[in-house]
Short mmCIF file of C-alpha atoms and ligand atoms in Angstrom, two decimals:
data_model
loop_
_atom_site.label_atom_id
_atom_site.label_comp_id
_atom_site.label_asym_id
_atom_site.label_seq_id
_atom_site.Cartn_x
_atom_site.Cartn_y
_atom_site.Cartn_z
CA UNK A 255 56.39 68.40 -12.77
CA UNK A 256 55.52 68.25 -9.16
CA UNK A 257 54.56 70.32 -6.39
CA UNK A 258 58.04 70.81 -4.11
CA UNK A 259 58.33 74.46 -4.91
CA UNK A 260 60.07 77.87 -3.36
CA UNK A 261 57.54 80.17 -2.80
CA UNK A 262 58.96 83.33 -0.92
CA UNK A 263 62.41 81.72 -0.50
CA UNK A 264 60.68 78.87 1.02
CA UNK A 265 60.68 75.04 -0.29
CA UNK A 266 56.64 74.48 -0.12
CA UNK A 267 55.17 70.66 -0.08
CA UNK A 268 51.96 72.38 -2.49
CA UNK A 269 50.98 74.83 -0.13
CA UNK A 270 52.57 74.20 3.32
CA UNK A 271 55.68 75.30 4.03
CA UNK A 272 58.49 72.25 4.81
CA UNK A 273 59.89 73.96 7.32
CA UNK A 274 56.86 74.09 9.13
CA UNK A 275 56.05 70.24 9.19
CA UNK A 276 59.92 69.71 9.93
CA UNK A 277 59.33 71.81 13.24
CA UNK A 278 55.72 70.23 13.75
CA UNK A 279 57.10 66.74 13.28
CA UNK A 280 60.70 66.71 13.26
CA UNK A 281 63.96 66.06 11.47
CA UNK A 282 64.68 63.61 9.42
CA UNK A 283 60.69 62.45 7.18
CA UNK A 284 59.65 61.80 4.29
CA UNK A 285 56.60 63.98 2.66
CA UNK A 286 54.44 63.27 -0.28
CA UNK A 287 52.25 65.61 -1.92
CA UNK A 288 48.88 64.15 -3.01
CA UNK A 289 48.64 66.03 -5.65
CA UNK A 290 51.89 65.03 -7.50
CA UNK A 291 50.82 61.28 -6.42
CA UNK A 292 47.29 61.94 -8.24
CA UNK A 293 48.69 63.67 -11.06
CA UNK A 294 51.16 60.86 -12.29
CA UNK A 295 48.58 58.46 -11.98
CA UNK A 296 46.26 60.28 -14.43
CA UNK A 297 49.00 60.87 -16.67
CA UNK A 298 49.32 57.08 -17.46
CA UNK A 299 45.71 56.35 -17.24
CA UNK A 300 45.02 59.11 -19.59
CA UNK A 301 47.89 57.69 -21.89
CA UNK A 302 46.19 54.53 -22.42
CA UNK A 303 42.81 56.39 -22.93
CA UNK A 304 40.98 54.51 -26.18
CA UNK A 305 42.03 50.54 -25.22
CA UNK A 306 40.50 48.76 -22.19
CA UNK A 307 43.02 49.37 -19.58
CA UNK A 308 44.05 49.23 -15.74
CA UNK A 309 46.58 50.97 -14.10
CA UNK A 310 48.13 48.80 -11.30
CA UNK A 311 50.23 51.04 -8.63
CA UNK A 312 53.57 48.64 -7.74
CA UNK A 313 53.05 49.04 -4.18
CA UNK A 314 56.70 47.85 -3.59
CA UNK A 315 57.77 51.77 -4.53
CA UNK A 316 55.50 52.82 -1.90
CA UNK A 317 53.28 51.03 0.30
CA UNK A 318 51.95 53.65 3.25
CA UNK A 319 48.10 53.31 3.46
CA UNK A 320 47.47 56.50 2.77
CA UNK A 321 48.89 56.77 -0.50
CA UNK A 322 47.25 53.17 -1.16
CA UNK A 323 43.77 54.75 -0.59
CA UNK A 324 44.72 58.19 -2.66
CA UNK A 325 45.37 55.50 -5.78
CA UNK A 326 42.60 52.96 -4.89
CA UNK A 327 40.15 56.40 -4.75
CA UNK A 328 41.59 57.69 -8.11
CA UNK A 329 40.57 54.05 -9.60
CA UNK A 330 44.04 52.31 -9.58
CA UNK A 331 44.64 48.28 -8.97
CA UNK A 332 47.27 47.63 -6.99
CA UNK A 333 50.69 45.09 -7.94
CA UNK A 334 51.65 43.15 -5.24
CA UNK A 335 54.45 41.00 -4.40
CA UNK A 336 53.89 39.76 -0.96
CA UNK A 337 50.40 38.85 0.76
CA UNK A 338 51.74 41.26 3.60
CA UNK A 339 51.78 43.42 0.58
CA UNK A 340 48.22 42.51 -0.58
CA UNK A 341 46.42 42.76 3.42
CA UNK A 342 47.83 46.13 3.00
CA UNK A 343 46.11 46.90 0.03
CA UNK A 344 42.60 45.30 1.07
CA UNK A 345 43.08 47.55 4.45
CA UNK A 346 43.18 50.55 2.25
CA UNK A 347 39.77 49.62 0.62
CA UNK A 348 41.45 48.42 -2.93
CA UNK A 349 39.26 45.34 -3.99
CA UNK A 350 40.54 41.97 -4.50
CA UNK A 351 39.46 42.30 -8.42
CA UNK A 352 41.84 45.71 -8.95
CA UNK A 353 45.22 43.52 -7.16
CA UNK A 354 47.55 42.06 -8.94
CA UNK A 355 49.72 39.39 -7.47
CA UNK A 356 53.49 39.56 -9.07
CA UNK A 357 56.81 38.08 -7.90
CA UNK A 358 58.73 34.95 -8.18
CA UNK A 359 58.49 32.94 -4.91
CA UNK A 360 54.62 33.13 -3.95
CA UNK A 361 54.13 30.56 -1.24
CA UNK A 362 50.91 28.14 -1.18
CA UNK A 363 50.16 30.04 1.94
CA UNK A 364 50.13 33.15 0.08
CA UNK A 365 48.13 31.85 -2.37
CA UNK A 366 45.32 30.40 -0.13
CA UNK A 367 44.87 33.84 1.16
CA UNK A 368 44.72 35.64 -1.69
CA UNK A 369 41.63 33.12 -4.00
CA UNK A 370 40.12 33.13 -0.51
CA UNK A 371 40.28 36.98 -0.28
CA UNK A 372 39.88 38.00 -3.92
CA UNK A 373 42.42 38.52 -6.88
CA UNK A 374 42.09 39.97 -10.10
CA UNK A 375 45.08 37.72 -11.42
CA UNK A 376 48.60 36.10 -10.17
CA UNK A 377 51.46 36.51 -12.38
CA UNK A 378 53.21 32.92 -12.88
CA UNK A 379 56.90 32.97 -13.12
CA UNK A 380 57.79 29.08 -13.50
CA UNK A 381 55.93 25.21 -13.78
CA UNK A 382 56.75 24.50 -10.05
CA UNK A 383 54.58 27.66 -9.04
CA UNK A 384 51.74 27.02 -11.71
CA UNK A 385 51.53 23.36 -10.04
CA UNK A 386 51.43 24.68 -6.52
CA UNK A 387 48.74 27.67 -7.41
CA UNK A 388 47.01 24.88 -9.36
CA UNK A 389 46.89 22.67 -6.49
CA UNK A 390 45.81 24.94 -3.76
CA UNK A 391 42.97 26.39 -6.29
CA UNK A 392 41.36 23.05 -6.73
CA UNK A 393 41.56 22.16 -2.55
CA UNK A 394 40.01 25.41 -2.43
CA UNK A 395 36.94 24.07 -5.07
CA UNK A 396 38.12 27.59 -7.42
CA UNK A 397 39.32 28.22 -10.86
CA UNK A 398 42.66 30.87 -10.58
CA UNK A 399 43.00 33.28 -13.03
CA UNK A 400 46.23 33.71 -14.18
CA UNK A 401 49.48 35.25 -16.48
CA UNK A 402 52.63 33.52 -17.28
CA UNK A 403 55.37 35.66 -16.99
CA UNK A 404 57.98 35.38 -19.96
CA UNK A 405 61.53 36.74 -19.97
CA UNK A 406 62.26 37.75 -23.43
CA UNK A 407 65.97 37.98 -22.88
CA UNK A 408 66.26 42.00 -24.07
CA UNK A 409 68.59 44.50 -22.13
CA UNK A 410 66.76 47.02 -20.68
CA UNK A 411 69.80 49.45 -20.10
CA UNK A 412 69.60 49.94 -16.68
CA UNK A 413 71.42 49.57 -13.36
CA UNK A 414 72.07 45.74 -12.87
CA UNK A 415 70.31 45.76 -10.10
CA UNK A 416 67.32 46.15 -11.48
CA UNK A 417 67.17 44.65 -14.75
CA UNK A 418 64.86 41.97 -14.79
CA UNK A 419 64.69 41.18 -18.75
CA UNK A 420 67.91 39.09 -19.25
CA UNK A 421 68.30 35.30 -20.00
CA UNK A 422 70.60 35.37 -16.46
CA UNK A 423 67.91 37.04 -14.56
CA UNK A 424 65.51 35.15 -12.29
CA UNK A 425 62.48 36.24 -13.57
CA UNK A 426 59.80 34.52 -15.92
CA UNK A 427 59.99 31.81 -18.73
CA UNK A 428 61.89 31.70 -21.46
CA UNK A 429 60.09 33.30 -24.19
CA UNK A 430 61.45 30.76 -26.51
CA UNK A 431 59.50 27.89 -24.16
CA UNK A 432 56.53 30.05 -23.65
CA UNK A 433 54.41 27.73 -26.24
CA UNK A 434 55.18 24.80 -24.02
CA UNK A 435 54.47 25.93 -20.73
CA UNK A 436 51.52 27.49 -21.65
CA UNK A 437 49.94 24.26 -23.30
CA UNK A 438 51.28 22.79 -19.68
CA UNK A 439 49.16 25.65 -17.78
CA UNK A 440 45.67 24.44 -19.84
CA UNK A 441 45.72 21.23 -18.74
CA UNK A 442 45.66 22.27 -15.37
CA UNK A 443 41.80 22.12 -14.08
CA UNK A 444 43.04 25.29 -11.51
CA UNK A 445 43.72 27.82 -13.70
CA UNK A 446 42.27 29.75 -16.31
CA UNK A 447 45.05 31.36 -18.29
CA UNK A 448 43.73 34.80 -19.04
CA UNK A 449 46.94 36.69 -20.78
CA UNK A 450 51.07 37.58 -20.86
CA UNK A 451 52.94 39.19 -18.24
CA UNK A 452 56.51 40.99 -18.85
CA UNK A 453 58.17 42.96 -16.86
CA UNK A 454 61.93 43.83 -17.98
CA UNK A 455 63.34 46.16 -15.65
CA UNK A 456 62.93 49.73 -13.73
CA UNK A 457 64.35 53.48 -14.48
CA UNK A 458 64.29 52.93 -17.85
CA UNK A 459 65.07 56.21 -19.37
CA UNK A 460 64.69 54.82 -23.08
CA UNK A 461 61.61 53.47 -25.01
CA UNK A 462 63.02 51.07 -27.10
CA UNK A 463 63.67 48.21 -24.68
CA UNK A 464 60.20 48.17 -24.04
CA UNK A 465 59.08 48.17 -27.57
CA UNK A 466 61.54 45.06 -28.51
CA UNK A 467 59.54 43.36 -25.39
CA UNK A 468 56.53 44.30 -26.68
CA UNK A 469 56.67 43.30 -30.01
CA UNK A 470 57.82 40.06 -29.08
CA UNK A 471 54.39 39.77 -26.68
CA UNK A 472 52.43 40.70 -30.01
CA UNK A 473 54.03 38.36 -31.44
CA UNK A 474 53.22 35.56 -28.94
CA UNK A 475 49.51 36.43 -28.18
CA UNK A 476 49.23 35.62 -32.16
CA UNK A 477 51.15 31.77 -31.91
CA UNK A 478 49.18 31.44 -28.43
CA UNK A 479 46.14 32.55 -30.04
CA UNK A 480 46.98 29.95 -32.77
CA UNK A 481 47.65 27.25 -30.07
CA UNK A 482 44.16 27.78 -29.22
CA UNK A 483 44.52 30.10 -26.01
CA UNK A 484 42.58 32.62 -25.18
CA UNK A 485 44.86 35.36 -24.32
CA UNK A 486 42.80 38.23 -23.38
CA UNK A 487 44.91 39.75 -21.16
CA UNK A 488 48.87 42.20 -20.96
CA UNK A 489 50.56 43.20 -18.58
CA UNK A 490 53.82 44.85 -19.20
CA UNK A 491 54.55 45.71 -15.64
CA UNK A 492 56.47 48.69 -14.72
CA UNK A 493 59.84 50.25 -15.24
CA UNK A 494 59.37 53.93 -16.86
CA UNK A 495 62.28 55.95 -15.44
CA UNK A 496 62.24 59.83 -13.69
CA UNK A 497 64.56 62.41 -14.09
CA UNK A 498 66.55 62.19 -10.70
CA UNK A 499 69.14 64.66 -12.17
CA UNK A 500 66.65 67.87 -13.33
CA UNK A 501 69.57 69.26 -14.91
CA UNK A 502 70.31 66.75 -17.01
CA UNK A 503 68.09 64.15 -17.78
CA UNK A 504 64.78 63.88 -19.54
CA UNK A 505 63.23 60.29 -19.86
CA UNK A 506 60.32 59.95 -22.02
CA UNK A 507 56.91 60.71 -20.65
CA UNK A 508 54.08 58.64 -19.79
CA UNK A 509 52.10 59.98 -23.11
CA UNK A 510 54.71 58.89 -25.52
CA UNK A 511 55.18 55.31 -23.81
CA UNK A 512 51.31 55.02 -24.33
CA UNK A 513 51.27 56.06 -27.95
CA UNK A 514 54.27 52.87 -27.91
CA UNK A 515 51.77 50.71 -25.98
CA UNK A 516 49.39 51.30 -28.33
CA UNK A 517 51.72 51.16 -31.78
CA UNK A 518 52.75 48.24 -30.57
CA UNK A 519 49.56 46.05 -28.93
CA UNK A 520 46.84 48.10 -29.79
CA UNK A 521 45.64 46.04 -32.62
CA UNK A 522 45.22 42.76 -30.50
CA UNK A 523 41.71 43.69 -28.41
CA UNK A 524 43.35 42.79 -25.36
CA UNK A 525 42.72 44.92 -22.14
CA UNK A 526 46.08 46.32 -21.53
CA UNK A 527 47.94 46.38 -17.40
CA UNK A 528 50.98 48.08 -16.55
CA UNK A 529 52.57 48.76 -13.33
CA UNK A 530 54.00 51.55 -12.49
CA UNK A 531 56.19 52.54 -8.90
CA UNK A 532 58.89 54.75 -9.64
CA UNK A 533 57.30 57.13 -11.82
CA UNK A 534 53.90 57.64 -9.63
CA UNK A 535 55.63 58.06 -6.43
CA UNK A 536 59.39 59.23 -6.85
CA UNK A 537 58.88 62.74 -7.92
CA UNK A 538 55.99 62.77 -5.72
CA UNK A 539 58.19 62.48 -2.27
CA UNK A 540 60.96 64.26 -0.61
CA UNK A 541 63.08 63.18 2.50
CA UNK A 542 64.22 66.38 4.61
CA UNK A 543 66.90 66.19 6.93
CA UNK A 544 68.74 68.46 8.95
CA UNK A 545 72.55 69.46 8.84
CA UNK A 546 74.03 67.97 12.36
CA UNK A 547 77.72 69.35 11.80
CA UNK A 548 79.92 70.64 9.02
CA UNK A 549 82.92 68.87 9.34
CA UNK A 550 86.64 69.92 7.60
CA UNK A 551 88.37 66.92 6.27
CA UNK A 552 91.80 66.98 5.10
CA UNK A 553 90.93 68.02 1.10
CA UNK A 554 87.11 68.37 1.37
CA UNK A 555 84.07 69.47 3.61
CA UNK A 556 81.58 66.52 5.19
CA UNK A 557 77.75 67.59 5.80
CA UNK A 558 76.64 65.37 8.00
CA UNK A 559 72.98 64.93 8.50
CA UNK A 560 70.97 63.34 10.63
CA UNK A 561 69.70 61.08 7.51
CA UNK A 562 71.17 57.93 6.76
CA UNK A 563 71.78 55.30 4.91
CA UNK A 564 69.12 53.35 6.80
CA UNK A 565 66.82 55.64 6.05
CA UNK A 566 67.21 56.43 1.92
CA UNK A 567 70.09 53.26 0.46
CA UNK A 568 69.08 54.51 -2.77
CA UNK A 569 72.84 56.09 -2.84
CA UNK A 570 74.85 53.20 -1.20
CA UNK A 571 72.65 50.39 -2.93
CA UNK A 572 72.74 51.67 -6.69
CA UNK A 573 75.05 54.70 -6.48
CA UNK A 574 71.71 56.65 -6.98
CA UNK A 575 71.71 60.20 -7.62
CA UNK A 576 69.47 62.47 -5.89
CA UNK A 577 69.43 66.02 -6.19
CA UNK A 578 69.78 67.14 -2.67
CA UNK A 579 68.55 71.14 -2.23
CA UNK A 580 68.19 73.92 0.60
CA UNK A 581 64.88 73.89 2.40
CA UNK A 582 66.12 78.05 2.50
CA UNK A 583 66.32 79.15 -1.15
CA UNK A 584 69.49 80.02 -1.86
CA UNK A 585 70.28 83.74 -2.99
CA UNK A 586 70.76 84.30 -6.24
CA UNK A 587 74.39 84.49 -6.91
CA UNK A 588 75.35 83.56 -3.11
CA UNK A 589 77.97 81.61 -1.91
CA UNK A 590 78.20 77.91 -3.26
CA UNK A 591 80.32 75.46 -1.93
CA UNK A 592 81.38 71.19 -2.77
CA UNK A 593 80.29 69.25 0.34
CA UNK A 594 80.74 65.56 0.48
CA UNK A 595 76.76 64.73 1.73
CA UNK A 596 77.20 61.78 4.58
CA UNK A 597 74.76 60.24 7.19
CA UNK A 598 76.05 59.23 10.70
CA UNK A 599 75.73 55.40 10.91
CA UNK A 600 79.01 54.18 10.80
CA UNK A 601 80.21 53.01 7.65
CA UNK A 602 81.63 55.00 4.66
CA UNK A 603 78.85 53.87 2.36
CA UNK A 604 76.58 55.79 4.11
CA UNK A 605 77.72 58.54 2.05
CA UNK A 606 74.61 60.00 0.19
CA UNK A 607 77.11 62.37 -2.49
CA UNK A 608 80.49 63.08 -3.11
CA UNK A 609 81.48 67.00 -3.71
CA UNK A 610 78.09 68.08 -4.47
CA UNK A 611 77.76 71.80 -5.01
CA UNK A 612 75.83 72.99 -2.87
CA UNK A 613 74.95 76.69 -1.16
CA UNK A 614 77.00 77.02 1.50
CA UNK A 615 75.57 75.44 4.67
CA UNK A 616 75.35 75.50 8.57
CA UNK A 617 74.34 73.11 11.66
CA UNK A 618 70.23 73.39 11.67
CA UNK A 619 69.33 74.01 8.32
CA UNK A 620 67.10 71.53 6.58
CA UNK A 621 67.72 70.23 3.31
CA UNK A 622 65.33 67.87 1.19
CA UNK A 623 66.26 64.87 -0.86
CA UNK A 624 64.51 64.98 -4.10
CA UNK A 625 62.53 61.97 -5.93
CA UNK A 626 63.09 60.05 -2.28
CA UNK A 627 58.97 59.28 -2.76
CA UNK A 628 59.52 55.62 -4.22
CA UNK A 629 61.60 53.15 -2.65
CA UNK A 630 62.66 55.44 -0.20
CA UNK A 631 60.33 54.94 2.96
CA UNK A 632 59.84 51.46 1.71
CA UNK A 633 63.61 50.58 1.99
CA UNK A 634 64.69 51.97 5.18
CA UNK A 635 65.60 50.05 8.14
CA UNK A 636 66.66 50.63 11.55
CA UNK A 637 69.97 50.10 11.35
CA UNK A 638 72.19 51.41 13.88
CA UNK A 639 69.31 51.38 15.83
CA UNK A 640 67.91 54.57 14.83
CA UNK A 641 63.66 54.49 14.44
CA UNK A 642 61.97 54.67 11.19
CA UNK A 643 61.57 58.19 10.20
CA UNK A 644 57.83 59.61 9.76
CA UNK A 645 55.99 59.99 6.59
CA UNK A 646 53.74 62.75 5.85
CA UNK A 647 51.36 63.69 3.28
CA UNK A 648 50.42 66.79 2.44
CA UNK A 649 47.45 67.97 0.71
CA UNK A 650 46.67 71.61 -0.62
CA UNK A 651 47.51 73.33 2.74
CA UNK A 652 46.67 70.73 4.89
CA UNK A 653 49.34 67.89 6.40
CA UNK A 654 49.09 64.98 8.36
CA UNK A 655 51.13 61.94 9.51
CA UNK A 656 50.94 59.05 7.65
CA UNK A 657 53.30 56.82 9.91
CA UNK A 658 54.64 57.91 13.26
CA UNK A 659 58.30 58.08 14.23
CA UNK A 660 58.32 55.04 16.92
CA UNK A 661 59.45 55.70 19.80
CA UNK A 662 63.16 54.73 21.71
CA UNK A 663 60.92 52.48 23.65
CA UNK A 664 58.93 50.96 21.12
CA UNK A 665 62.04 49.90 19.02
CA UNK A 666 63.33 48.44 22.19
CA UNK A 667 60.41 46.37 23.03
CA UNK A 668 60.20 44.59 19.48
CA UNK A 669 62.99 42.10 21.29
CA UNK A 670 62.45 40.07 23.70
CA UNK A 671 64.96 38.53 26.04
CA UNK A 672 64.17 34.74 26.58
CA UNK A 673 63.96 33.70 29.81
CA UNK A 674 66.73 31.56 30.93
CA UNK A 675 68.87 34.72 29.92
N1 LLP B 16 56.28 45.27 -11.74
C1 LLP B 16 57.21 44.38 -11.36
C2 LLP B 16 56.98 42.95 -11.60
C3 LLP B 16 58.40 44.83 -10.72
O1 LLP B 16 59.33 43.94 -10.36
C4 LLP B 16 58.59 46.20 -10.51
C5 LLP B 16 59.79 46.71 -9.84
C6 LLP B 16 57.58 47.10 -10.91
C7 LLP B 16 56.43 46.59 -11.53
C8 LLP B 16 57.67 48.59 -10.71
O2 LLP B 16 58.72 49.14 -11.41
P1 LLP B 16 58.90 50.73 -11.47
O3 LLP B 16 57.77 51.28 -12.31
O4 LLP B 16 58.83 51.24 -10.09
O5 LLP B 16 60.21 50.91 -12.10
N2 LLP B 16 64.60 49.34 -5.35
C9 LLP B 16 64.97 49.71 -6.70
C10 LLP B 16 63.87 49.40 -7.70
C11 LLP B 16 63.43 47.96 -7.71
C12 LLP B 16 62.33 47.68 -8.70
C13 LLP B 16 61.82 46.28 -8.55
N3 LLP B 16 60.71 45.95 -9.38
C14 LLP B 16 65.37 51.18 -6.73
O6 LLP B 16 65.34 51.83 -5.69
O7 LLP B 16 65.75 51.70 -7.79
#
């Protein structure tokens, strides 16, 4: 559920109309509604309710400051993979202790920053990076506390793109050398091992991938346990998937993955993380563009809008669906059409949907791009030279602007001609 709704014919962000911020702030942005953010984020903490848990927000899915404070207010930590990444997170007010640091190619730069500035844990995804965290935690006179994470080589059943479980796949150790590397990790004076980190994928719209994973973690607390370890500590990262197509898709819910969580690691006393993007923030954002032209092709119809490809490559990256609706509610019974649903920069991939139905459609009329609230903003560049778009947030009946359109001149003066040009 979430709170884009017609009310009087009317697509409403909760209780503002979208039409209104589109002629307050202009065609094409990006709006979140606060309370769609807030309640996703309860639904998972409240799904883990009865074992010692934290919720981490993956901040890659959405990383405006605003909605950082929202989750650092509700009580979230924060997943980082960047120490750009993490500065944004400590600028919202999220402590050092609630941040996770994730990702396979943390720098000893990085690193420094983030014992000097506070850090609940980093996730370790190989020996060279466990010697480099271990080294810069000792020059710094501190003791790093830290996850190894393994790759237990399960298909998560998800676009290849983002499948992160595999054997072939970059991420993690080997489960099947985890015993090794994490005798390796206790002999280094730097780190204090506190737990297991797996992460196998994102959009998952099935629960037993993650169960396979998990068991296998239960499985190897118990031998690390045995090996003397003191593993304390899960996190099972992120990857529960949202219905992009309403009409036909219904991944499971955040309840039923915790009743998994909890069938599955429950027994072990350790304090459980996860990390969820997608499923906080996708359903909680829309991007709203208007129609530029309707153009006649030879066999088919092209709306083109003045959102692109640079803006939402979602479509072009993954062949994403999003449902793409009317800002006007259409009439009951009133005239439908197929469109093919293209941007203007100047390639054919920057084609958002091919022979969509849609209500039939003119020049000036707004449409929004459903579940566009995760790795939509995040993802956009200015390709074609045309300036981020805005984000917005809206709250009960109150708006704002959360990041400003730049303007012409702004874009311009990010280069800089050298001088013996
Ligand atoms: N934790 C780790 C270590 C991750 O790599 C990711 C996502 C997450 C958590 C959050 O996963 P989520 O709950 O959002 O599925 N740009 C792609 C998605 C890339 C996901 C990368 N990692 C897309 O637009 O579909």
């Amino acid at each position: 559920m979430d709170h884009f709704l017609y009310k009087d014919g009317k697509l409403h962000a909760e209780g503002v109309p979208v039409a209104d911020i589109a002629a307050s702030v202009g065609a094409p942005f990006y709006c979140y509604s606060a309370a769609t953010l807030t309640r996703h984020f309860k639904l998972f903490d409240e799904a883990l309710e009865g074992v010692d848990h934290l919720v981490c927000f993956a901040m890659k899915s959405n990383s405006n400051l605003a909605v950082l404070k929202l989750m650092g207010d509700l009580g979230a930590g924060i997943d980082v993979v960047s120490i750009g990444e993490y500065l944004k997170a400590r600028a919202a007010g999220v402590p050092g202790e609630r941040i996770v640091f994730s990702g396979i190619g943390k720098t000893r730069e990085e690193m420094r920053l983030a014992l000097q500035g506070g850090i609940r844990q980093f996730n370790l995804e190989s020996e060279p990076e466990m010697q480099a965290l271990n080294d810069v935690a000792l020059s710094l006179g501190q003791v790093a506390p830290v996850t190894i994470r393994v790759n237990p080589d399960v298909d998560a059943k998800t676009h290849a793109k983002i499948a992160t479980g595999k054997s072939e796949n970059k991420f993690g150790i080997p489960i099947s050398r985890a015993r090794d590397v994490y005798a390796q990790a206790a002999a280094l004076k730097g780190l204090d091992v506190v737990g297991i980190d797996v992460h196998i994928g994102s959009q998952l719209t099935d629960l037993a991938p993650f169960e396979q994973a998990f068991n296998m973690v239960a499985d190897l607390t118990r031998a690390l346990r045995e090996d003397g370890h003191d593993i304390r500590r899960l996190d099972l990262g992120g990857g529960l998937g949202i219905p992009y197509e309403r009409s036909n898709s219904a991944p499971p819910l955040p309840i039923e993955y915790g009743q998994m969580v909890k069938r599955t690691l429950g027994d072990l006393g350790c304090e459980i993380e996860i990390e969820p993007g997608r499923l906080i923030a996708g359903n909680a954002g829309i991007m709203v563009s208007e129609v530029i032209y309707v153009k006649q092709g030879e066999d088919r119809q092209f709306l083109i809008l003045d959102a692109a490809m640079n803006d939402l490559i979602r479509p072009a990256m993954y062949e994403a669906h999003h449902d793409i609706i009317a800002v006007n509610e259409p009439a009951p019974g009133g005239e439908a059409t197929k469109y093919d649903i293209v941007g203007p920069v100047c390639e054919s991939g920057d084609t958002f949907s091919k022979g969509r139905d849609m209500p039939v459609l003119s020049a000036g009329d707004l449409v929004a791009f459903r579940s566009a609230g995760a790795y939509g903003a995040v993802m956009a560049s200015e390709y074609n030279s045309r300036p981020l778009i805005p984000e917005v947030l809206v709250s009960g009946d109150q708006f704002a602007v959360i990041r400003a359109r730049p303007t012409y001149e702004e874009m311009i003066n990010r280069d800089t001609i050298p001088p013996w040009l």
